[in-house]
Short mmCIF file of C-alpha atoms and ligand atoms in Angstrom, two decimals:
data_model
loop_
_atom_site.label_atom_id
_atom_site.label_comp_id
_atom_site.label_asym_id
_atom_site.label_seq_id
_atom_site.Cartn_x
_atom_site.Cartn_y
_atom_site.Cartn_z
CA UNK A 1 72.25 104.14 -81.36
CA UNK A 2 69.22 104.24 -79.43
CA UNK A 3 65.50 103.80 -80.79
CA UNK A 4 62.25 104.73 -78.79
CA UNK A 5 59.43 102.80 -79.49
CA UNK A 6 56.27 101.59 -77.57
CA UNK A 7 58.21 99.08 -75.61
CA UNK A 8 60.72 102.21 -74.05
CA UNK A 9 59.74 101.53 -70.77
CA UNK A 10 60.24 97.23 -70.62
CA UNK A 11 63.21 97.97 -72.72
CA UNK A 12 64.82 100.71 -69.90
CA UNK A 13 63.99 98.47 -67.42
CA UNK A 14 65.48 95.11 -68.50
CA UNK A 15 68.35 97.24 -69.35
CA UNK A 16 68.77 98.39 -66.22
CA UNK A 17 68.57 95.16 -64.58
CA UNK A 18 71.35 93.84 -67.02
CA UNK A 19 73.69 96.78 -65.93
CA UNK A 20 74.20 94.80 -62.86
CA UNK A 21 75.38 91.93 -65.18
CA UNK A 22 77.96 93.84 -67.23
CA UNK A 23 80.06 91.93 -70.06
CA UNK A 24 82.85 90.80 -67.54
CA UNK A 25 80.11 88.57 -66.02
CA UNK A 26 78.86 86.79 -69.23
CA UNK A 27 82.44 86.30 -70.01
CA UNK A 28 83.42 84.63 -67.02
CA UNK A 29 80.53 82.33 -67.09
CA UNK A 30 81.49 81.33 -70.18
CA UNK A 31 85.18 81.00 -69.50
CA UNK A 32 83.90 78.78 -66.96
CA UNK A 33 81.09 76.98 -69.17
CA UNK A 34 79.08 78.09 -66.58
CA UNK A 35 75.06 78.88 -66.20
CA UNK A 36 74.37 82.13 -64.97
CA UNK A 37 72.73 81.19 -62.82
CA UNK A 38 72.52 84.91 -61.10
CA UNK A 39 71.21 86.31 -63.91
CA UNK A 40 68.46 83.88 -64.28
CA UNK A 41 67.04 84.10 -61.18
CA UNK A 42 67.43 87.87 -61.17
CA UNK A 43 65.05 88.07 -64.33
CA UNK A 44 62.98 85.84 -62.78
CA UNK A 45 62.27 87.77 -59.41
CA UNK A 46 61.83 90.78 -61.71
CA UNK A 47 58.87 88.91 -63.17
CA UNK A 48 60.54 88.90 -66.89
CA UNK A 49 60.46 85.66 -67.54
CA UNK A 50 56.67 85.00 -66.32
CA UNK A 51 55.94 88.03 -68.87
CA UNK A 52 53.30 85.82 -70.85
CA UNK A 53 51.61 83.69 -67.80
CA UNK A 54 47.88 85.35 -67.23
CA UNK A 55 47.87 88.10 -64.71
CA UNK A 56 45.24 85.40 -63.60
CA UNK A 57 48.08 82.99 -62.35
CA UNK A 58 50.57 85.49 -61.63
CA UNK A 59 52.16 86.52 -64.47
CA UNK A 60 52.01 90.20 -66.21
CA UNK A 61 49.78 88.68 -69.29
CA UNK A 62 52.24 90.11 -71.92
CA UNK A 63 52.32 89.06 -75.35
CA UNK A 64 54.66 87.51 -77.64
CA UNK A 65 55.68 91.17 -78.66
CA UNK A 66 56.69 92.22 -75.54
CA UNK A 67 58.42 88.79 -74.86
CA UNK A 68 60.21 89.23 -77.52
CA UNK A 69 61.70 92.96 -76.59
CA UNK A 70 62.82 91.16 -73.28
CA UNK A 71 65.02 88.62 -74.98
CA UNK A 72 66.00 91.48 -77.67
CA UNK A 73 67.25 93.57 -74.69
CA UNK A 74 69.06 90.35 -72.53
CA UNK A 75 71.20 90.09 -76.32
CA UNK A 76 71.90 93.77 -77.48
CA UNK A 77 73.08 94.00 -73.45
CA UNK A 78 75.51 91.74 -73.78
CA UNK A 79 74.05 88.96 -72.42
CA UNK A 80 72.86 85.67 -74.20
CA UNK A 81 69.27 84.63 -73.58
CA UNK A 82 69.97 81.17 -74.99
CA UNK A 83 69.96 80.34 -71.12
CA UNK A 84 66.50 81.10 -70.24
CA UNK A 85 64.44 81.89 -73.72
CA UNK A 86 62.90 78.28 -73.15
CA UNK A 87 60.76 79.59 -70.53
CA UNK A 88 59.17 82.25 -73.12
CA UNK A 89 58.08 80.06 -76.00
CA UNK A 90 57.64 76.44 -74.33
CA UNK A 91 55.13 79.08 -72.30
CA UNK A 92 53.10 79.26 -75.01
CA UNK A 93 52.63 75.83 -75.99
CA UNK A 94 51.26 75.33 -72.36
CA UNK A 95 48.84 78.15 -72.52
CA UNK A 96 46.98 77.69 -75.98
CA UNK A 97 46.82 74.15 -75.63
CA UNK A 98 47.16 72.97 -71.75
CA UNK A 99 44.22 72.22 -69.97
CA UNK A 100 42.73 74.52 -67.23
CA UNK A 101 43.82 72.13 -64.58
CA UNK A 102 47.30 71.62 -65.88
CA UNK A 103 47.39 75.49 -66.14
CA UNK A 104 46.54 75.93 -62.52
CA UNK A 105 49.14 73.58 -61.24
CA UNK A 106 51.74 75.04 -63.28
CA UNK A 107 51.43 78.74 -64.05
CA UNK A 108 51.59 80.24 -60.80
CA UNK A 109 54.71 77.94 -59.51
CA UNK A 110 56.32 79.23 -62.89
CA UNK A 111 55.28 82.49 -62.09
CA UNK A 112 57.01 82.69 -58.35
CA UNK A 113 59.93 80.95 -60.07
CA UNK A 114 59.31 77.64 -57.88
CA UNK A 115 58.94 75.79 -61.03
CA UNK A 116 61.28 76.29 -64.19
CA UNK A 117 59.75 75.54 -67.27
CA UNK A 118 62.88 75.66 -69.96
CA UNK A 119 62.83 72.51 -71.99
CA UNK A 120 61.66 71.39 -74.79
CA UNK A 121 62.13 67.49 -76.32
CA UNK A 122 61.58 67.81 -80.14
CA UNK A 123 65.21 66.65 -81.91
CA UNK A 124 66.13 63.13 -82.31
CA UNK A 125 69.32 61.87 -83.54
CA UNK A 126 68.77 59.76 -86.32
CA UNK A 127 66.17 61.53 -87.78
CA UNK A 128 67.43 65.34 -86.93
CA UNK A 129 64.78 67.87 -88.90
CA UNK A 130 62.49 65.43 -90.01
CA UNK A 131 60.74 65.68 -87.41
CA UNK A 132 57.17 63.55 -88.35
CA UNK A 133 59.24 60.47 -88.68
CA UNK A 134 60.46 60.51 -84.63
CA UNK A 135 60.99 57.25 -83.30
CA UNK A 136 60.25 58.18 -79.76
CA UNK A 137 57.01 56.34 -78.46
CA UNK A 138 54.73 57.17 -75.82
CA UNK A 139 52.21 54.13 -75.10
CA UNK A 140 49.33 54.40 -72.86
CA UNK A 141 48.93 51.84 -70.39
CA UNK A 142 46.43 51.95 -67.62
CA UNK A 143 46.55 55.59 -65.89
CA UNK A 144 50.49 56.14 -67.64
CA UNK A 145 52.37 56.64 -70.70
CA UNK A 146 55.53 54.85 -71.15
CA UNK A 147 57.74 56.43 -73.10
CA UNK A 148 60.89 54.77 -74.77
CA UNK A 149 63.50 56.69 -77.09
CA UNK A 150 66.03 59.10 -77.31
CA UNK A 151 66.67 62.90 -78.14
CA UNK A 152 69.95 65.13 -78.59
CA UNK A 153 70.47 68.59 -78.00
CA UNK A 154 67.63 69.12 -75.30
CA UNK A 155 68.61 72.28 -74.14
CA UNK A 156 68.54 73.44 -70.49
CA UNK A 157 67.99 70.45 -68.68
CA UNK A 158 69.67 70.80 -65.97
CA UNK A 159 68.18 74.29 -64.76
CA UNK A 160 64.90 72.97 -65.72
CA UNK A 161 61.93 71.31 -63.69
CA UNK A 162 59.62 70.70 -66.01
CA UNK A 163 60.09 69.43 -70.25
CA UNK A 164 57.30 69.67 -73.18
CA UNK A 165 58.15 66.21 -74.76
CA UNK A 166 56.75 65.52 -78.13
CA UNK A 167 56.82 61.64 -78.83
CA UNK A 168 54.79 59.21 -81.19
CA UNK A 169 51.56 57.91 -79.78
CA UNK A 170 50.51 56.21 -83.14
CA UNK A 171 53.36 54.51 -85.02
CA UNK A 172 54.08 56.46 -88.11
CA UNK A 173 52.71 53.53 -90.71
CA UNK A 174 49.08 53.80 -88.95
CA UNK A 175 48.07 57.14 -89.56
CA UNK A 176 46.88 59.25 -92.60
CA UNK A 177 49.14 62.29 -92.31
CA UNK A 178 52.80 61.64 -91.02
CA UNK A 179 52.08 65.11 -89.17
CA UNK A 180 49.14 62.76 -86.74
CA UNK A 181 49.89 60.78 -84.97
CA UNK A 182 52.48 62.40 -81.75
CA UNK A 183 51.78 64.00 -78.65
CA UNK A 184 53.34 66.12 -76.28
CA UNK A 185 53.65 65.89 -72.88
CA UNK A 186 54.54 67.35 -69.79
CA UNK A 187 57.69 65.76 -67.50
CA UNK A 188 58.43 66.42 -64.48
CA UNK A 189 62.14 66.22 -64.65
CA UNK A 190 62.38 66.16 -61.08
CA UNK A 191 60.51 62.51 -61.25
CA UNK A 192 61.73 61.06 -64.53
CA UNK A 193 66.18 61.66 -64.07
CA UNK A 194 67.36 58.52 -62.64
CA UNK A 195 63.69 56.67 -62.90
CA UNK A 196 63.33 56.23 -66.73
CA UNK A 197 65.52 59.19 -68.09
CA UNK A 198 69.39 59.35 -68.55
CA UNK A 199 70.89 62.87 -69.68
CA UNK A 200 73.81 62.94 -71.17
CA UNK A 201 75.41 66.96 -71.12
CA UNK A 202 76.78 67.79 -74.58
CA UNK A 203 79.98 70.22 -74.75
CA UNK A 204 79.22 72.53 -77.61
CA UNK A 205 81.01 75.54 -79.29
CA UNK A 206 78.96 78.28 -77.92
CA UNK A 207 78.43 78.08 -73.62
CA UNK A 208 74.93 76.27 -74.00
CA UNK A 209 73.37 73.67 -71.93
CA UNK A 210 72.50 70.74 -74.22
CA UNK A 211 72.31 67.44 -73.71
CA UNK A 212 71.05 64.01 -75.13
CA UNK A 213 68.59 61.90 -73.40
CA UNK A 214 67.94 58.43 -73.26
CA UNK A 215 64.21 57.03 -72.54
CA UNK A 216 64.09 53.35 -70.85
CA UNK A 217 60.48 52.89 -70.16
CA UNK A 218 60.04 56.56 -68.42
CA UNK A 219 56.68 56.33 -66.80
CA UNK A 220 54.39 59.66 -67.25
CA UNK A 221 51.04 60.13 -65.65
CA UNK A 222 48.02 60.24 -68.05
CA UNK A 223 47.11 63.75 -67.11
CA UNK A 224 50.11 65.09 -68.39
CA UNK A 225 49.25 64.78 -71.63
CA UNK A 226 48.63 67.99 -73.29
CA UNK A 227 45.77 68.62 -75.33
CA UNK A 228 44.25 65.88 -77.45
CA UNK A 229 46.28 62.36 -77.75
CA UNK A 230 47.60 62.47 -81.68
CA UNK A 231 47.30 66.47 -82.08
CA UNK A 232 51.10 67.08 -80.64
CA UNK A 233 52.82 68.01 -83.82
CA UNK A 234 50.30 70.69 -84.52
CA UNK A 235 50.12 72.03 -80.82
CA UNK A 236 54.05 72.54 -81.19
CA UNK A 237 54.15 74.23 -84.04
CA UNK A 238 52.54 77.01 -81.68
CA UNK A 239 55.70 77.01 -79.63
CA UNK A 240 58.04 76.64 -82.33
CA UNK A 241 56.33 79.69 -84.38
CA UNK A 242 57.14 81.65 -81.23
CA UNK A 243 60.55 80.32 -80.70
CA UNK A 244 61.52 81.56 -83.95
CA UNK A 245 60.11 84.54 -83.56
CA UNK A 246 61.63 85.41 -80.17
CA UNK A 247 65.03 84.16 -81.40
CA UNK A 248 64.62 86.62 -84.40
CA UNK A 249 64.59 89.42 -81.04
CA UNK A 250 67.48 88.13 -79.68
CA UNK A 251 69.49 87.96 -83.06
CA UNK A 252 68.46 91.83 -83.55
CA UNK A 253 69.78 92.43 -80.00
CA UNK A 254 73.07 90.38 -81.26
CA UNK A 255 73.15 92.73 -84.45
CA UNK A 256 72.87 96.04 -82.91
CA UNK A 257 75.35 95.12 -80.20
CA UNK A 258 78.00 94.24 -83.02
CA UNK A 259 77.04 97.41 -84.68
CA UNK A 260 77.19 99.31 -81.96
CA UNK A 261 80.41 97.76 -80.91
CA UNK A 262 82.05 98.39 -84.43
CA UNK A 263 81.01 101.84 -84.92
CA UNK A 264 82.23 102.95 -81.80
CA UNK A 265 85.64 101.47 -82.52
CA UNK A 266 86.38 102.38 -85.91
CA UNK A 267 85.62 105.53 -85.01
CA UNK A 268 88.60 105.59 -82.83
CA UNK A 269 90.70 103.12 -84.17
CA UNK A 270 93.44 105.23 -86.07
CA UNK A 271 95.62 103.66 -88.61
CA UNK A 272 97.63 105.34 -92.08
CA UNK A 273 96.98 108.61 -89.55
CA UNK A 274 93.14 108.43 -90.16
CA UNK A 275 90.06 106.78 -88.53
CA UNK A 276 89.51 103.11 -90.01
CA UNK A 277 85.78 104.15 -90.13
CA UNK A 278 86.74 106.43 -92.77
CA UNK A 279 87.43 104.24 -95.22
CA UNK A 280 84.36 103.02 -97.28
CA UNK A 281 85.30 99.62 -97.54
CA UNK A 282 84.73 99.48 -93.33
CA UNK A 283 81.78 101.76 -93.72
CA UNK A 284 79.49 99.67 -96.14
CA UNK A 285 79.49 95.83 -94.40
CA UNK A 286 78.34 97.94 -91.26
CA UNK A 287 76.15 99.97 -93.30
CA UNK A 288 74.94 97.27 -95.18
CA UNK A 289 74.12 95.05 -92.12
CA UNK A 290 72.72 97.73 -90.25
CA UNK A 291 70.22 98.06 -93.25
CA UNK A 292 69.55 94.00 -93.13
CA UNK A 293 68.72 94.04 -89.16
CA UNK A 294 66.28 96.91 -89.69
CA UNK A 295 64.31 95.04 -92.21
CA UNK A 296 64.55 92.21 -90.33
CA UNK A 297 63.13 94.10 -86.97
CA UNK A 298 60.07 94.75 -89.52
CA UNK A 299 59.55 91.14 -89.65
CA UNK A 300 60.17 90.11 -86.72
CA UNK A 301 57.20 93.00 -85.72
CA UNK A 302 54.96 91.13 -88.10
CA UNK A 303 55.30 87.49 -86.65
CA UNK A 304 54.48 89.17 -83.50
CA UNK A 305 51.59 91.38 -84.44
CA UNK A 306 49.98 87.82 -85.95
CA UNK A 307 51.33 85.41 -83.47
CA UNK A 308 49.66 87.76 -80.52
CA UNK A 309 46.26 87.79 -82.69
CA UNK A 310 46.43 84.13 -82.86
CA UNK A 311 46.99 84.26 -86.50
CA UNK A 312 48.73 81.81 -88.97
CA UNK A 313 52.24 83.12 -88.77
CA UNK A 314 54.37 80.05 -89.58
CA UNK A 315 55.77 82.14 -92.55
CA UNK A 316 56.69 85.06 -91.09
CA UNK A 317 58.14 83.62 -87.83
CA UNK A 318 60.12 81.45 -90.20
CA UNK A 319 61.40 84.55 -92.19
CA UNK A 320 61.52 86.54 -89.42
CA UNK A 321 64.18 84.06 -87.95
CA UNK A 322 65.97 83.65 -91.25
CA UNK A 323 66.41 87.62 -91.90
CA UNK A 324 67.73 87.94 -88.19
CA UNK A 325 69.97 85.30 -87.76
CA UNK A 326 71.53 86.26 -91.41
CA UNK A 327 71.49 90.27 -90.40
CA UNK A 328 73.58 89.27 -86.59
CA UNK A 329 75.95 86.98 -88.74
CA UNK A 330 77.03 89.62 -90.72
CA UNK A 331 76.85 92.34 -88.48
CA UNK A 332 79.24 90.14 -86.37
CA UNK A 333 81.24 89.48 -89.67
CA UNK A 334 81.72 92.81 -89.75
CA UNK A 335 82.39 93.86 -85.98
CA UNK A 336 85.02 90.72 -85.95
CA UNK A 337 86.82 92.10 -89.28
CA UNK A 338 86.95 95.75 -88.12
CA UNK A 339 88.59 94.87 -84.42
CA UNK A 340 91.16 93.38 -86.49
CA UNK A 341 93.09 90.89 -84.10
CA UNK A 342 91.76 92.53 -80.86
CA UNK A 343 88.43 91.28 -82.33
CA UNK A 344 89.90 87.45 -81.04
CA UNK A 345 90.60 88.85 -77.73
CA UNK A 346 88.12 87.00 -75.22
CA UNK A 347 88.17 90.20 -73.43
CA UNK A 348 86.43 92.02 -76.07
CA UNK A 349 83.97 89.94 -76.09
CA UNK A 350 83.33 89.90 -79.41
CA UNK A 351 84.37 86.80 -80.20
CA UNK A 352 82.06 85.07 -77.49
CA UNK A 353 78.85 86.64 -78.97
CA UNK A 354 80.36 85.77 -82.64
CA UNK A 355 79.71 82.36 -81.29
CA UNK A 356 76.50 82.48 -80.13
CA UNK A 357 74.77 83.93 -83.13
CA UNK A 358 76.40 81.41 -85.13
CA UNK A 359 73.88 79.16 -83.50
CA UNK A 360 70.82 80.36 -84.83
CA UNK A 361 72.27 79.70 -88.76
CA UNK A 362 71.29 76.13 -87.98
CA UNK A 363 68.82 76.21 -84.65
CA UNK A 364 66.24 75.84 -83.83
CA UNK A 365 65.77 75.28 -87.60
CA UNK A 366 68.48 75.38 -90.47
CA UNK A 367 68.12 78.22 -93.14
CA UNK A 368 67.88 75.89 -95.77
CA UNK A 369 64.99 74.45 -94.10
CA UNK A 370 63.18 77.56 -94.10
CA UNK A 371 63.92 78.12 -97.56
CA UNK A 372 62.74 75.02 -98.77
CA UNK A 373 59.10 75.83 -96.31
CA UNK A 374 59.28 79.27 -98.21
CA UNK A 375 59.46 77.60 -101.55
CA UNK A 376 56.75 74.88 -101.18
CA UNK A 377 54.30 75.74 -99.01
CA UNK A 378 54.44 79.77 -99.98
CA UNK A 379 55.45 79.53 -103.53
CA UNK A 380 53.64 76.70 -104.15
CA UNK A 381 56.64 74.72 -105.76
CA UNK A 382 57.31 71.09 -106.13
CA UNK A 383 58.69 69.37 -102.68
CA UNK A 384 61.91 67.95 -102.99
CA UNK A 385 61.74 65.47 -100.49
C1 LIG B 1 73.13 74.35 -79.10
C2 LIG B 1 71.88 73.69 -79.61
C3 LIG B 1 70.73 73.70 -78.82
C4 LIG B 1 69.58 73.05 -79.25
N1 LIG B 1 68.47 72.98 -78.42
C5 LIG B 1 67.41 72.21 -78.76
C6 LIG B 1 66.33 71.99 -77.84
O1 LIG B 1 66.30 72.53 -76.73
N2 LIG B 1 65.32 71.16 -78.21
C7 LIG B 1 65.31 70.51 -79.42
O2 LIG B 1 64.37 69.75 -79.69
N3 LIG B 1 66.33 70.69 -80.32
C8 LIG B 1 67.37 71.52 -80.01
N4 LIG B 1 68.41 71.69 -80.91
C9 LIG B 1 68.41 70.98 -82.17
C10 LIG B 1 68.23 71.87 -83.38
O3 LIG B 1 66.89 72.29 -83.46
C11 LIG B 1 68.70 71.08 -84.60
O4 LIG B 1 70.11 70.93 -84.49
C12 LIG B 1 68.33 71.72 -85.88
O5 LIG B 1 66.94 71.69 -86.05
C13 LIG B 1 68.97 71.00 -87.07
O6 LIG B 1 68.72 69.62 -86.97
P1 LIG B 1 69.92 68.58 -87.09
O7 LIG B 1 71.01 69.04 -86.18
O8 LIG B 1 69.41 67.22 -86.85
O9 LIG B 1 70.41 68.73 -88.56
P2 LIG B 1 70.00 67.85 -89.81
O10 LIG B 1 68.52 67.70 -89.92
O11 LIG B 1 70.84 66.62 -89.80
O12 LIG B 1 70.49 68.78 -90.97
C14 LIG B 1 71.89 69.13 -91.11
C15 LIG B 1 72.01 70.22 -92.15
O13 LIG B 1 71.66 69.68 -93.41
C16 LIG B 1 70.91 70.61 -94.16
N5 LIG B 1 69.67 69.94 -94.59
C17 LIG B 1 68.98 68.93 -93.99
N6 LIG B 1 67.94 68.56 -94.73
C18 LIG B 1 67.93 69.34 -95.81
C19 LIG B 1 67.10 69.45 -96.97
N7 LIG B 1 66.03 68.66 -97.14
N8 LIG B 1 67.39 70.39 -97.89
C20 LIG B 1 68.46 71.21 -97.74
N9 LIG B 1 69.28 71.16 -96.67
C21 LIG B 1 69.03 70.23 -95.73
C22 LIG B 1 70.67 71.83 -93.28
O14 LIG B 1 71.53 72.86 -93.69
C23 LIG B 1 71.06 71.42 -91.90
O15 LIG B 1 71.71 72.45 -91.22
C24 LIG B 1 69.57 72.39 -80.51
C25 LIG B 1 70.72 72.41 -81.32
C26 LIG B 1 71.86 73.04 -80.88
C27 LIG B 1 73.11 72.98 -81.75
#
């Protein structure tokens, strides 16, 4: 299955550069709970992953449309771009809202790969996906913020140099809206591990570098505050629209893998002296998902046509990410079922990237949790909590 469309020429070359990283790679790596760290760097010399910095500081000046065909292409190759998507939408958080100075010290480091900028610091343990009521503080004192707290499942960490932090600047009973109030901040992981900041690596189902960390009076220079002091929670949502949005891609590049995957083998797996993929009751779950990722793709188009014309696009990144990551699951429902027992096999690899698109059922935001955004703030119904 191949489709042509504006993007041919990113999506044949990030194709080609993932031919050198075929599925026996990704599967070692994650026999190994490994980074690939290879792979990483090799989109990074190849100038993917600086796709949205200004030509101005290096980068190529893409937008979130093209971003997101990268990350599509990384997924339907076999790959996972859970290991370097942070780059991509923490990106954009630092160039709508970051400060020219902060831009010029960063961008073009990020741009030569010097600098990694993968993490983002928005989850908190005890208060998981209500997010306004974060108990992480940031107080100002002289020329610093101190910052005091804790977060779980920061992902990336460890191959990262710098983290957008969002922590509360005014304590939650002072302000008017629960959504003023935080601010977000750039660390310099490279200062702050082992003078302030403890991380904790969490082992997780799918090979993905997570980890909890622990704030004792981490000590951040003033300047690296981004944007205005209180604003935080609406500068993120910036990032977070195009997190969805890109992980919407990368769940289409999940979905046509599977269905590629299947189709090819049921068209070859013979059993009662006949093709499996003759039987309707294989053909329709492939059908039918193949119909669900297309519709999705439309989305996901949408969120980026809006995103890149700096356009509200909450909703459709939101739905976007919800059609996606429900289209992959049951294309990989599907591609699982229809390998039968070889589908468990770790050398088929289907059972690795069955994992990973499990993820995005429940991050970077739960589907019920878009529903219930759907409901009240499109539909206008009553909030339930
Ligand atoms: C591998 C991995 C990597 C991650 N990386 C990052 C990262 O880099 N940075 C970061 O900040 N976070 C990260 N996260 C966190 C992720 O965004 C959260 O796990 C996700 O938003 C869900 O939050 P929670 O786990 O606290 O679930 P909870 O908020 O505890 O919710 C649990 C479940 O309850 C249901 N639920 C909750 N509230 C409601 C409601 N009101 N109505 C209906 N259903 C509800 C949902 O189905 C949800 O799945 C990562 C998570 C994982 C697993």
């Amino acid at each position: 299955m191949k489709h042509t469309d504006k993007y041919s020429d990113i999506r044949d070359a990030v194709r080609d550069l993932c031919k050198e990283f075929p599925d026996e790679y990704h599967r070692k790596i994650d026999e190994q709970r490994g980074y690939p760290e290879a792979f990483v760097n090799a989109l990074t010399k190849a100038g993917w992953l600086a796709a949205l910095i200004p030509e101005e500081f290096g980068g190529s000046g893409l937008g979130l449309a093209e971003a997101s065909v990268i990350m599509e292409e990384i997924n339907r190759s076999g790959g996972n771009s859970g290991a370097c998507h942070g780059q991509m939408y923490n990106m954009g958080t630092l160039l709508r809202h970051g400060s020219q100075a902060q831009k010029a010290k960063y961008l073009p480091k990020i741009a030569t790969g010097e600098l990694r900028l993968q993490s983002m610091g928005v989850t908190e343990p005890t208060t998981g996906t209500d997010t306004t009521k974060i108990k992480t503080t940031a107080v100002k004192k002289g020329d610093r913020y101190v910052v005091n707290g804790q977060k779980v499942w920061i992902s990336r960490i460890q191959h990262s140099d710098l983290m957008i932090l969002l922590a509360r600047t005014t304590p939650l009973a002072d302000v008017k809206k629960k959504s003023e109030g935080m601010s977000i901040f750039i660390v310099d992981l490279r200062d702050a591990i082992g003078k302030g900041l403890a991380v904790r690596p969490i082992l997780n189902m799918v090979n993905h570098e997570t980890n909890e960390l622990f704030f004792e009076n981490l000590e951040i220079p003033a300047e690296n505050l981004i944007g205005e002091e209180g604003q935080g929670f609406k500068y993120i949502l910036d990032g977070l629209n195009a997190e969805r949005t890109l992980i919407a891609a990368e769940c289409i590049g999940d979905g046509y893998w599977f269905i590629d995957r299947v189709t090819k083998y049921v068209k070859e797996r013979v059993v009662f002296g006949r093709p499996i993929g003759q039987n309707q009751g294989v053909q329709f779950p492939i059908a039918e998902s193949y119909i669900e990722l297309e519709a999705a793709n439309l989305m996901r188009w949408k969120a980026c046509e809006l995103f890149d014309a700096c356009q509200p696009c909450g909703e459709q990144a939101n739905m976007a990410k919800y059609l996606a990551a429900k289209a992959s699951w049951e294309a990989a429902n599907a591609c699982l079922q229809f390998h039968g027992g070889f589908g468990f096999a770790c050398e088929y690899d289907i059972e690795r990237k069955f994992r990973e698109t499990r993820l995005y059922q429940v991050a970077p935001i739960s589907t019920n949790l878009i529903l219930s955004r759907v409901a009240t703030h499109v539909l206008d119904l009553s909030k339930s909590f």
